[in-house]
Amino acid sequence: MDYSSEPPHSDRLLVQGQYPFNAEPPVASLVEFSYTPEELFYCRNHGPVREFVEEEYNITVKGAVERELSISISQLKGMFPKARVVAALQCAGNRRNEMAAIKPVHGVGWNGGVIANCVWGGVRLRDVLEHAGIRADAPLHVCFASFATLCQDDEYYGASIPLEKALRHEDDVLLAFEMNDEPLSAEHGGPVRVVVPGYLGARWVKWLDTVTVSHEESLNFYQQRDYRILPPEIQSKEQARPVWSKYPSMKALPLNSVIGSAYKISPTRLRAKGYAILGECGNIVAVEVSVDDGTTWHPSRITYQEGKWSWTLWEAEIPVTGSSGEIWARARDENSNVQPKEGAWNMRGVAFNAISRLKW
Ligand SMILES: Nc1nc2c(c(=O)[nH]1)N[C@H]1C(S)=C(S)[C@@H](COP(=O)(O)O)O[C@H]1N2
Ligand SMILES: [Mo]
């Protein structure tokens, strides 16, 4: 047997669907980088990717504002201070295949690779909204829309976040035009996308063209009906239709961790690497691993963490006997929450966060 000091590596995305284009990297490769390089960045689309000419692109800001704005990209860059934020973007369907193994779900089959960690560059949404002036009749939401691109379930792609989140300086909500210090590519929403640190990817609207300050959440399909955790007794779209509105639209995703690779580095030692990601609040303080089905847990070494919104990378070396088996990992946050042993099933297969397992 070979004992390698390197994990298996591939920079090819696994294509889960061609039209629309949906693809994810192997997690073993993903966790080799703190900042996800473009070629390992997952693509999640509800419609075709479209390229725009930056010089002809405008964003409209309207709704419950004192002044409606129409801003070009060069005005956006010139009028507001530049902001840079490190934040992980994660699709609500991350690890869906594991949930589907419990019972089939509706949605694109994803492994654990629909996550990316990047430096996002742009301007603060809060600065733009302050420039437009929020009206005194106390609106509660900011809706984002991309009317310029088509999508599967509605006439445009849209989402919303609470106005409070958008206005809180420390929440770092951006209108981003850079990813890892490069201009944002068309695949990832260029010229401009929303960055909502701590929220599921569905709210990070790509090819953003309209911002509406509103008294209600976005009326778009993906805000009103999709991206909700339904109770387990709802098993079909027919059963879901009359009850969608009873369940809240998703914001944060749960505390999670995924093992990317586990490989022998000597006859008696196993090395494992992976990522962890915070839930609603509280950063990751530990990731523990087990090679005896959860009887004994070993601490891992945290190798990367940056600011409030990044993912956490970790690495562990554990003594092992025998030549095959399974390794488990669980993350713990500063409020002592840990991942559950079993993940709860829901029809859309979202927010799966059971203890992660990998055969080695
Ligand atoms: N306009 C638009 N924005 C969108 C989407 C989309 O289909 N259209 N998909 C959303 C979802 S579900 C996710 S997870 C992220 C994926 O971003 P990425 O393709 O850059 O990885 O974008 C979000 N923003
Ligand atoms: Mo997503």
CSV table of C-alpha atoms and ligand atoms in Angstrom, one decimal:
chain,number,residue,atom,x,y,z
A,1,MET,CA,0.0,0.0,0.0
A,2,ASP,CA,1.1,3.6,-0.8
A,3,TYR,CA,1.2,6.1,2.0
A,4,SER,CA,0.8,9.5,0.5
A,5,SER,CA,1.5,12.9,2.0
A,6,GLU,CA,-0.9,14.5,-0.5
A,7,PRO,CA,-4.7,14.0,-0.8
A,8,PRO,CA,-6.2,13.1,-4.2
A,9,HIS,CA,-6.5,16.3,-6.2
A,10,SER,CA,-8.6,17.2,-9.2
A,11,ASP,CA,-9.4,20.7,-10.6
A,12,ARG,CA,-12.4,19.4,-12.6
A,13,LEU,CA,-16.0,20.2,-11.6
A,14,LEU,CA,-18.5,17.4,-11.4
A,15,VAL,CA,-21.3,18.5,-13.6
A,16,GLN,CA,-24.7,17.8,-12.1
A,17,GLY,CA,-26.7,19.4,-14.9
A,18,GLN,CA,-25.8,21.1,-18.2
A,19,TYR,CA,-28.9,23.3,-18.8
A,20,PRO,CA,-29.0,25.2,-16.5
A,21,PHE,CA,-25.3,24.7,-15.7
A,22,ASN,CA,-24.9,23.2,-12.2
A,23,ALA,CA,-21.5,21.9,-11.1
A,24,GLU,CA,-19.5,21.3,-8.0
A,25,PRO,CA,-15.8,20.5,-7.2
A,26,PRO,CA,-14.6,17.4,-5.4
A,27,VAL,CA,-14.4,18.4,-1.7
A,28,ALA,CA,-10.9,16.8,-1.4
A,29,SER,CA,-9.6,19.6,-3.8
A,30,LEU,CA,-11.8,22.3,-2.4
A,31,VAL,CA,-10.3,22.1,1.1
A,32,GLU,CA,-6.8,22.5,-0.2
A,33,PHE,CA,-7.4,26.3,-0.6
A,34,SER,CA,-8.4,29.0,1.9
A,35,TYR,CA,-9.8,31.1,-0.9
A,36,THR,CA,-11.6,29.1,-3.5
A,37,PRO,CA,-10.0,29.5,-6.9
A,38,GLU,CA,-12.4,30.2,-9.8
A,39,GLU,CA,-11.9,26.7,-11.3
A,40,LEU,CA,-13.0,25.0,-8.1
A,41,PHE,CA,-16.0,27.4,-7.5
A,42,TYR,CA,-19.4,25.7,-7.7
A,43,CYS,CA,-21.9,27.0,-10.2
A,44,ARG,CA,-25.6,27.0,-9.2
A,45,ASN,CA,-28.1,28.4,-11.7
A,46,HIS,CA,-31.8,28.4,-12.0
A,47,GLY,CA,-31.5,29.6,-15.6
A,48,PRO,CA,-28.9,30.4,-18.3
A,49,VAL,CA,-25.7,32.3,-17.5
A,50,ARG,CA,-25.7,35.6,-19.4
A,51,GLU,CA,-22.8,38.0,-20.2
A,52,PHE,CA,-23.3,41.7,-19.9
A,53,VAL,CA,-21.3,44.7,-21.1
A,54,GLU,CA,-20.3,46.5,-18.0
A,55,GLU,CA,-20.5,50.0,-19.6
A,56,GLU,CA,-24.2,49.4,-20.5
A,57,TYR,CA,-25.2,47.9,-17.1
A,58,ASN,CA,-27.4,49.8,-14.6
A,59,ILE,CA,-28.8,49.1,-11.2
A,60,THR,CA,-32.1,50.6,-10.2
A,61,VAL,CA,-32.9,51.4,-6.5
A,62,LYS,CA,-36.6,52.0,-5.9
A,63,GLY,CA,-39.5,51.3,-3.6
A,64,ALA,CA,-39.8,52.9,-0.1
A,65,VAL,CA,-36.9,55.3,-0.8
A,66,GLU,CA,-36.7,59.1,-0.9
A,67,ARG,CA,-35.1,59.1,-4.2
A,68,GLU,CA,-35.1,56.5,-7.0
A,69,LEU,CA,-31.6,55.8,-8.3
A,70,SER,CA,-30.3,54.4,-11.5
A,71,ILE,CA,-26.6,53.7,-11.1
A,72,SER,CA,-24.0,52.6,-13.6
A,73,ILE,CA,-21.1,50.3,-12.5
A,74,SER,CA,-18.6,53.2,-12.8
A,75,GLN,CA,-20.9,55.4,-10.6
A,76,LEU,CA,-21.2,52.6,-8.1
A,77,LYS,CA,-17.4,52.4,-7.9
A,78,GLY,CA,-16.9,56.2,-7.8
A,79,MET,CA,-19.7,57.2,-5.4
A,80,PHE,CA,-19.2,54.8,-2.5
A,81,PRO,CA,-16.2,53.6,-0.5
A,82,LYS,CA,-14.8,50.3,-1.5
A,83,ALA,CA,-15.4,47.4,0.9
A,84,ARG,CA,-13.7,44.0,1.1
A,85,VAL,CA,-15.2,41.1,3.0
A,86,VAL,CA,-14.1,37.5,3.4
A,87,ALA,CA,-17.3,35.3,3.4
A,88,ALA,CA,-18.3,31.8,2.5
A,89,LEU,CA,-21.1,31.2,0.0
A,90,GLN,CA,-23.0,28.0,0.4
A,91,CYS,CA,-26.0,26.5,-1.4
A,92,ALA,CA,-28.9,25.4,0.8
A,93,GLY,CA,-28.7,22.0,-1.0
A,94,ASN,CA,-25.2,21.3,0.1
A,95,ARG,CA,-25.0,17.5,1.0
A,96,ARG,CA,-28.4,16.9,-0.5
A,97,ASN,CA,-27.3,13.4,-1.8
A,98,GLU,CA,-26.8,12.3,1.8
A,99,MET,CA,-30.3,13.4,2.7
A,100,ALA,CA,-31.6,11.7,-0.4
A,101,ALA,CA,-30.1,8.4,0.8
A,102,ILE,CA,-32.5,8.5,3.7
A,103,LYS,CA,-35.5,9.0,1.3
A,104,PRO,CA,-35.7,10.7,-2.1
A,105,VAL,CA,-35.9,14.5,-2.2
A,106,HIS,CA,-36.7,17.1,-4.9
A,107,GLY,CA,-33.6,19.0,-6.1
A,108,VAL,CA,-30.3,18.9,-7.8
A,109,GLY,CA,-28.1,16.1,-6.4
A,110,TRP,CA,-25.2,17.7,-4.6
A,111,ASN,CA,-22.4,16.3,-2.6
A,112,GLY,CA,-20.6,18.5,-0.1
A,113,GLY,CA,-18.9,20.8,-2.6
A,114,VAL,CA,-21.5,23.6,-3.1
A,115,ILE,CA,-19.6,26.0,-0.9
A,116,ALA,CA,-16.8,28.5,-1.6
A,117,ASN,CA,-14.8,30.9,0.5
A,118,CYS,CA,-13.7,34.2,-1.1
A,119,VAL,CA,-12.7,37.8,-0.7
A,120,TRP,CA,-15.5,39.8,-2.1
A,121,GLY,CA,-15.0,43.4,-3.2
A,122,GLY,CA,-17.7,45.9,-3.8
A,123,VAL,CA,-19.6,48.6,-2.0
A,124,ARG,CA,-21.8,48.4,1.0
A,125,LEU,CA,-25.5,48.1,0.2
A,126,ARG,CA,-26.1,50.2,3.3
A,127,ASP,CA,-24.2,53.1,1.7
A,128,VAL,CA,-26.3,52.9,-1.4
A,129,LEU,CA,-29.5,52.7,0.6
A,130,GLU,CA,-28.5,55.7,2.7
A,131,HIS,CA,-27.8,57.6,-0.5
A,132,ALA,CA,-31.3,56.8,-1.8
A,133,GLY,CA,-32.8,57.6,1.7
A,134,ILE,CA,-35.1,55.1,3.4
A,135,ARG,CA,-38.6,56.4,3.7
A,136,ALA,CA,-40.1,57.1,7.2
A,137,ASP,CA,-43.0,54.7,6.8
A,138,ALA,CA,-40.7,51.9,8.2
A,139,PRO,CA,-40.2,49.4,5.4
A,140,LEU,CA,-38.8,46.0,6.5
A,141,HIS,CA,-37.2,44.2,3.6
A,142,VAL,CA,-34.8,44.8,0.8
A,143,CYS,CA,-35.7,42.8,-2.4
A,144,PHE,CA,-33.1,42.0,-5.0
A,145,ALA,CA,-34.0,41.0,-8.6
A,146,SER,CA,-32.3,40.0,-11.8
A,147,PHE,CA,-34.9,40.7,-14.5
A,148,ALA,CA,-32.2,40.5,-17.2
A,149,THR,CA,-31.8,36.7,-16.9
A,150,LEU,CA,-34.4,34.0,-17.4
A,151,CYS,CA,-35.1,31.3,-14.8
A,152,GLN,CA,-37.0,28.1,-14.4
A,153,ASP,CA,-39.8,28.7,-11.9
A,154,ASP,CA,-40.6,32.5,-12.3
A,155,GLU,CA,-40.2,35.3,-14.7
A,156,TYR,CA,-37.1,36.6,-13.0
A,157,TYR,CA,-34.8,35.6,-10.2
A,158,GLY,CA,-35.4,37.3,-6.9
A,159,ALA,CA,-34.8,37.2,-3.2
A,160,SER,CA,-34.9,39.5,-0.1
A,161,ILE,CA,-33.3,40.0,3.2
A,162,PRO,CA,-34.5,42.0,6.3
A,163,LEU,CA,-33.7,45.7,5.9
A,164,GLU,CA,-32.1,45.6,9.4
A,165,LYS,CA,-29.5,43.1,8.1
A,166,ALA,CA,-28.8,45.3,5.1
A,167,LEU,CA,-28.3,48.4,7.2
A,168,ARG,CA,-26.1,46.8,9.9
A,169,HIS,CA,-22.6,47.8,9.2
A,170,GLU,CA,-21.1,44.8,10.8
A,171,ASP,CA,-23.2,42.4,8.7
A,172,ASP,CA,-21.2,43.4,5.6
A,173,VAL,CA,-23.9,43.1,3.0
A,174,LEU,CA,-22.3,44.1,-0.3
A,175,LEU,CA,-23.0,44.8,-3.9
A,176,ALA,CA,-19.9,43.0,-5.2
A,177,PHE,CA,-18.1,43.4,-8.4
A,178,GLU,CA,-14.9,41.5,-7.5
A,179,MET,CA,-14.1,38.0,-6.4
A,180,ASN,CA,-10.7,37.2,-5.0
A,181,ASP,CA,-9.5,40.6,-6.3
A,182,GLU,CA,-10.5,39.8,-9.9
A,183,PRO,CA,-13.5,41.3,-11.7
A,184,LEU,CA,-16.6,39.1,-11.0
A,185,SER,CA,-17.0,36.6,-13.9
A,186,ALA,CA,-20.3,36.2,-15.7
A,187,GLU,CA,-20.7,32.7,-14.2
A,188,HIS,CA,-20.7,34.1,-10.7
A,189,GLY,CA,-23.0,37.1,-11.4
A,190,GLY,CA,-20.8,39.8,-13.0
A,191,PRO,CA,-21.0,42.7,-13.4
A,192,VAL,CA,-22.7,42.8,-9.9
A,193,ARG,CA,-24.1,40.3,-7.4
A,194,VAL,CA,-25.3,40.6,-3.8
A,195,VAL,CA,-23.1,39.2,-1.0
A,196,VAL,CA,-25.0,38.4,2.1
A,197,PRO,CA,-22.5,36.9,4.7
A,198,GLY,CA,-24.1,34.3,6.8
A,199,TYR,CA,-27.1,33.7,4.6
A,200,LEU,CA,-27.8,30.8,2.2
A,201,GLY,CA,-26.6,31.3,-1.4
A,202,ALA,CA,-30.1,31.7,-2.8
A,203,ARG,CA,-30.2,35.3,-1.4
A,204,TRP,CA,-26.9,36.2,-3.1
A,205,VAL,CA,-28.6,37.4,-6.3
A,206,LYS,CA,-26.4,37.3,-9.4
A,207,TRP,CA,-26.6,39.8,-12.3
A,208,LEU,CA,-28.4,42.1,-9.9
A,209,ASP,CA,-30.3,44.9,-11.7
A,210,THR,CA,-33.0,46.0,-9.3
A,211,VAL,CA,-33.0,46.7,-5.5
A,212,THR,CA,-36.5,47.5,-4.0
A,213,VAL,CA,-37.0,48.6,-0.4
A,214,SER,CA,-40.3,47.1,0.6
A,215,HIS,CA,-42.8,46.4,3.3
A,216,GLU,CA,-42.9,42.7,2.3
A,217,GLU,CA,-40.5,40.0,1.4
A,218,SER,CA,-39.7,39.5,-2.3
A,219,LEU,CA,-42.7,37.9,-4.1
A,220,ASN,CA,-40.3,35.8,-6.2
A,221,PHE,CA,-40.9,32.0,-6.2
A,222,TYR,CA,-37.5,31.4,-4.6
A,223,GLN,CA,-38.3,33.6,-1.7
A,224,GLN,CA,-42.0,32.7,-1.2
A,225,ARG,CA,-42.1,29.0,-1.9
A,226,ASP,CA,-38.7,27.5,-2.5
A,227,TYR,CA,-35.9,27.5,0.1
A,228,ARG,CA,-38.1,26.7,3.1
A,229,ILE,CA,-37.7,23.8,5.5
A,230,LEU,CA,-40.9,21.9,5.4
A,231,PRO,CA,-41.9,19.3,8.1
A,232,PRO,CA,-41.2,15.7,7.2
A,233,GLU,CA,-44.9,14.8,6.7
A,234,ILE,CA,-44.8,17.0,3.6
A,235,GLN,CA,-43.5,14.6,0.9
A,236,SER,CA,-44.6,15.9,-2.5
A,237,LYS,CA,-44.9,19.2,-4.3
A,238,GLU,CA,-48.7,18.8,-4.3
A,239,GLN,CA,-48.7,18.5,-0.5
A,240,ALA,CA,-46.3,21.5,-0.3
A,241,ARG,CA,-48.3,24.0,-2.4
A,242,PRO,CA,-51.0,24.9,0.1
A,243,VAL,CA,-48.7,25.1,3.1
A,244,TRP,CA,-45.5,26.9,1.8
A,245,SER,CA,-46.5,30.2,3.4
A,246,LYS,CA,-46.8,28.7,6.9
A,247,TYR,CA,-43.0,28.1,7.1
A,248,PRO,CA,-40.4,30.9,7.2
A,249,SER,CA,-38.1,31.6,4.3
A,250,MET,CA,-34.6,30.4,5.1
A,251,LYS,CA,-31.8,32.8,6.2
A,252,ALA,CA,-28.8,31.2,7.8
A,253,LEU,CA,-27.8,27.6,7.2
A,254,PRO,CA,-27.0,25.3,10.1
A,255,LEU,CA,-23.7,24.6,11.8
A,256,ASN,CA,-21.9,22.1,9.5
A,257,SER,CA,-18.7,20.3,8.7
A,258,VAL,CA,-17.6,18.0,5.8
A,259,ILE,CA,-14.6,15.7,5.6
A,260,GLY,CA,-12.8,16.3,2.2
A,261,SER,CA,-10.2,13.7,2.3
A,262,ALA,CA,-8.8,10.9,4.6
A,263,TYR,CA,-5.7,9.0,3.6
A,264,LYS,CA,-3.0,6.9,5.3
A,265,ILE,CA,0.3,8.7,5.8
A,266,SER,CA,1.9,5.6,7.5
A,267,PRO,CA,0.8,2.1,8.4
A,268,THR,CA,-0.7,3.4,11.7
A,269,ARG,CA,-1.7,7.1,11.0
A,270,LEU,CA,-4.6,8.6,9.1
A,271,ARG,CA,-4.7,12.2,8.0
A,272,ALA,CA,-8.0,13.9,7.4
A,273,LYS,CA,-8.9,17.4,6.1
A,274,GLY,CA,-12.1,19.2,5.8
A,275,TYR,CA,-14.1,22.4,6.2
A,276,ALA,CA,-16.6,23.6,8.8
A,277,ILE,CA,-19.1,26.4,8.6
A,278,LEU,CA,-20.9,28.4,11.2
A,279,GLY,CA,-24.7,28.3,11.7
A,280,GLU,CA,-27.0,31.1,12.7
A,281,CYS,CA,-24.4,32.7,15.0
A,282,GLY,CA,-21.2,31.9,16.9
A,283,ASN,CA,-18.0,30.9,15.3
A,284,ILE,CA,-16.5,27.4,15.1
A,285,VAL,CA,-14.3,26.7,18.1
A,286,ALA,CA,-13.5,23.0,17.4
A,287,VAL,CA,-13.9,20.2,14.9
A,288,GLU,CA,-13.5,16.7,16.3
A,289,VAL,CA,-13.0,13.4,14.5
A,290,SER,CA,-13.7,9.8,15.4
A,291,VAL,CA,-12.5,6.5,13.8
A,292,ASP,CA,-14.5,4.3,16.1
A,293,ASP,CA,-18.1,5.3,15.2
A,294,GLY,CA,-18.3,8.2,17.6
A,295,THR,CA,-17.0,6.4,20.8
A,296,THR,CA,-13.8,8.4,21.0
A,297,TRP,CA,-13.4,11.9,19.6
A,298,HIS,CA,-10.0,13.5,18.7
A,299,PRO,CA,-9.4,17.2,18.3
A,300,SER,CA,-8.4,18.5,14.9
A,301,ARG,CA,-6.1,21.5,14.2
A,302,ILE,CA,-7.9,24.5,12.8
A,303,THR,CA,-5.7,25.7,9.9
A,304,TYR,CA,-7.7,28.6,8.6
A,305,GLN,CA,-10.4,31.0,9.8
A,306,GLU,CA,-10.7,34.7,9.0
A,307,GLY,CA,-13.1,37.2,10.4
A,308,LYS,CA,-16.8,36.5,11.1
A,309,TRP,CA,-18.0,35.0,7.9
A,310,SER,CA,-15.3,32.7,6.5
A,311,TRP,CA,-15.4,29.0,6.5
A,312,THR,CA,-13.0,27.0,8.8
A,313,LEU,CA,-10.5,24.6,7.5
A,314,TRP,CA,-9.2,21.8,9.7
A,315,GLU,CA,-6.8,18.9,9.6
A,316,ALA,CA,-6.3,15.9,11.9
A,317,GLU,CA,-3.8,13.1,12.3
A,318,ILE,CA,-5.2,10.1,14.1
A,319,PRO,CA,-3.7,6.8,15.1
A,320,VAL,CA,-5.6,3.9,13.3
A,321,THR,CA,-5.4,0.2,13.3
A,322,GLY,CA,-6.7,-2.0,10.5
A,323,SER,CA,-6.8,-0.9,6.9
A,324,SER,CA,-10.4,0.2,6.2
A,325,GLY,CA,-13.1,2.0,8.0
A,326,GLU,CA,-15.0,5.2,8.4
A,327,ILE,CA,-14.0,8.5,9.8
A,328,TRP,CA,-16.6,10.9,11.3
A,329,ALA,CA,-16.3,14.7,12.0
A,330,ARG,CA,-18.4,17.1,13.9
A,331,ALA,CA,-18.1,20.9,14.4
A,332,ARG,CA,-18.7,22.7,17.7
A,333,ASP,CA,-19.5,26.4,17.9
A,334,GLU,CA,-18.8,28.9,20.7
A,335,ASN,CA,-22.3,28.4,22.1
A,336,SER,CA,-21.5,24.6,22.5
A,337,ASN,CA,-23.8,23.6,19.7
A,338,VAL,CA,-22.6,20.5,17.9
A,339,GLN,CA,-23.9,18.8,14.7
A,340,PRO,CA,-26.6,16.2,15.2
A,341,LYS,CA,-25.8,12.5,14.6
A,342,GLU,CA,-28.7,12.2,12.1
A,343,GLY,CA,-29.9,14.8,9.7
A,344,ALA,CA,-33.6,15.6,9.6
A,345,TRP,CA,-35.3,14.9,6.2
A,346,ASN,CA,-37.2,17.5,4.3
A,347,MET,CA,-38.8,17.4,0.9
A,348,ARG,CA,-36.4,19.9,-0.8
A,349,GLY,CA,-33.3,18.4,0.7
A,350,VAL,CA,-32.1,21.6,2.3
A,351,ALA,CA,-29.9,22.3,5.3
A,352,PHE,CA,-28.5,18.8,5.8
A,353,ASN,CA,-26.0,18.9,8.6
A,354,ALA,CA,-25.5,15.5,10.2
A,355,ILE,CA,-22.1,14.5,11.5
A,356,SER,CA,-20.0,14.0,8.4
A,357,ARG,CA,-18.7,10.5,7.4
A,358,LEU,CA,-16.1,9.3,4.9
A,359,LYS,CA,-14.8,5.8,4.1
A,360,TRP,CA,-11.1,5.5,3.9
B,1,LIG,N1,-29.8,35.6,-10.8
B,1,LIG,C1,-29.6,34.5,-10.1
B,1,LIG,N2,-29.0,34.6,-8.9
B,1,LIG,C2,-28.7,33.5,-8.2
B,1,LIG,C3,-29.1,32.2,-8.7
B,1,LIG,C4,-29.7,32.1,-9.9
B,1,LIG,O1,-30.1,31.1,-10.4
B,1,LIG,N3,-30.0,33.3,-10.6
B,1,LIG,N4,-28.8,31.1,-7.9
B,1,LIG,C5,-28.6,31.3,-6.5
B,1,LIG,C6,-28.2,30.2,-5.7
B,1,LIG,S1,-29.4,29.0,-5.3
B,1,LIG,C7,-26.9,30.1,-5.2
B,1,LIG,S2,-26.5,28.8,-4.2
B,1,LIG,C8,-25.9,31.0,-5.6
B,1,LIG,C9,-24.8,30.3,-6.4
B,1,LIG,O2,-23.8,31.2,-6.8
B,1,LIG,P1,-22.6,30.7,-7.8
B,1,LIG,O3,-23.2,30.1,-9.0
B,1,LIG,O4,-21.8,31.9,-8.0
B,1,LIG,O5,-21.9,29.7,-7.0
B,1,LIG,O6,-26.4,32.1,-6.4
B,1,LIG,C10,-27.7,32.5,-6.2
B,1,LIG,N5,-28.0,33.6,-7.0
B,2,MO,MO,-28.5,27.5,-3.8
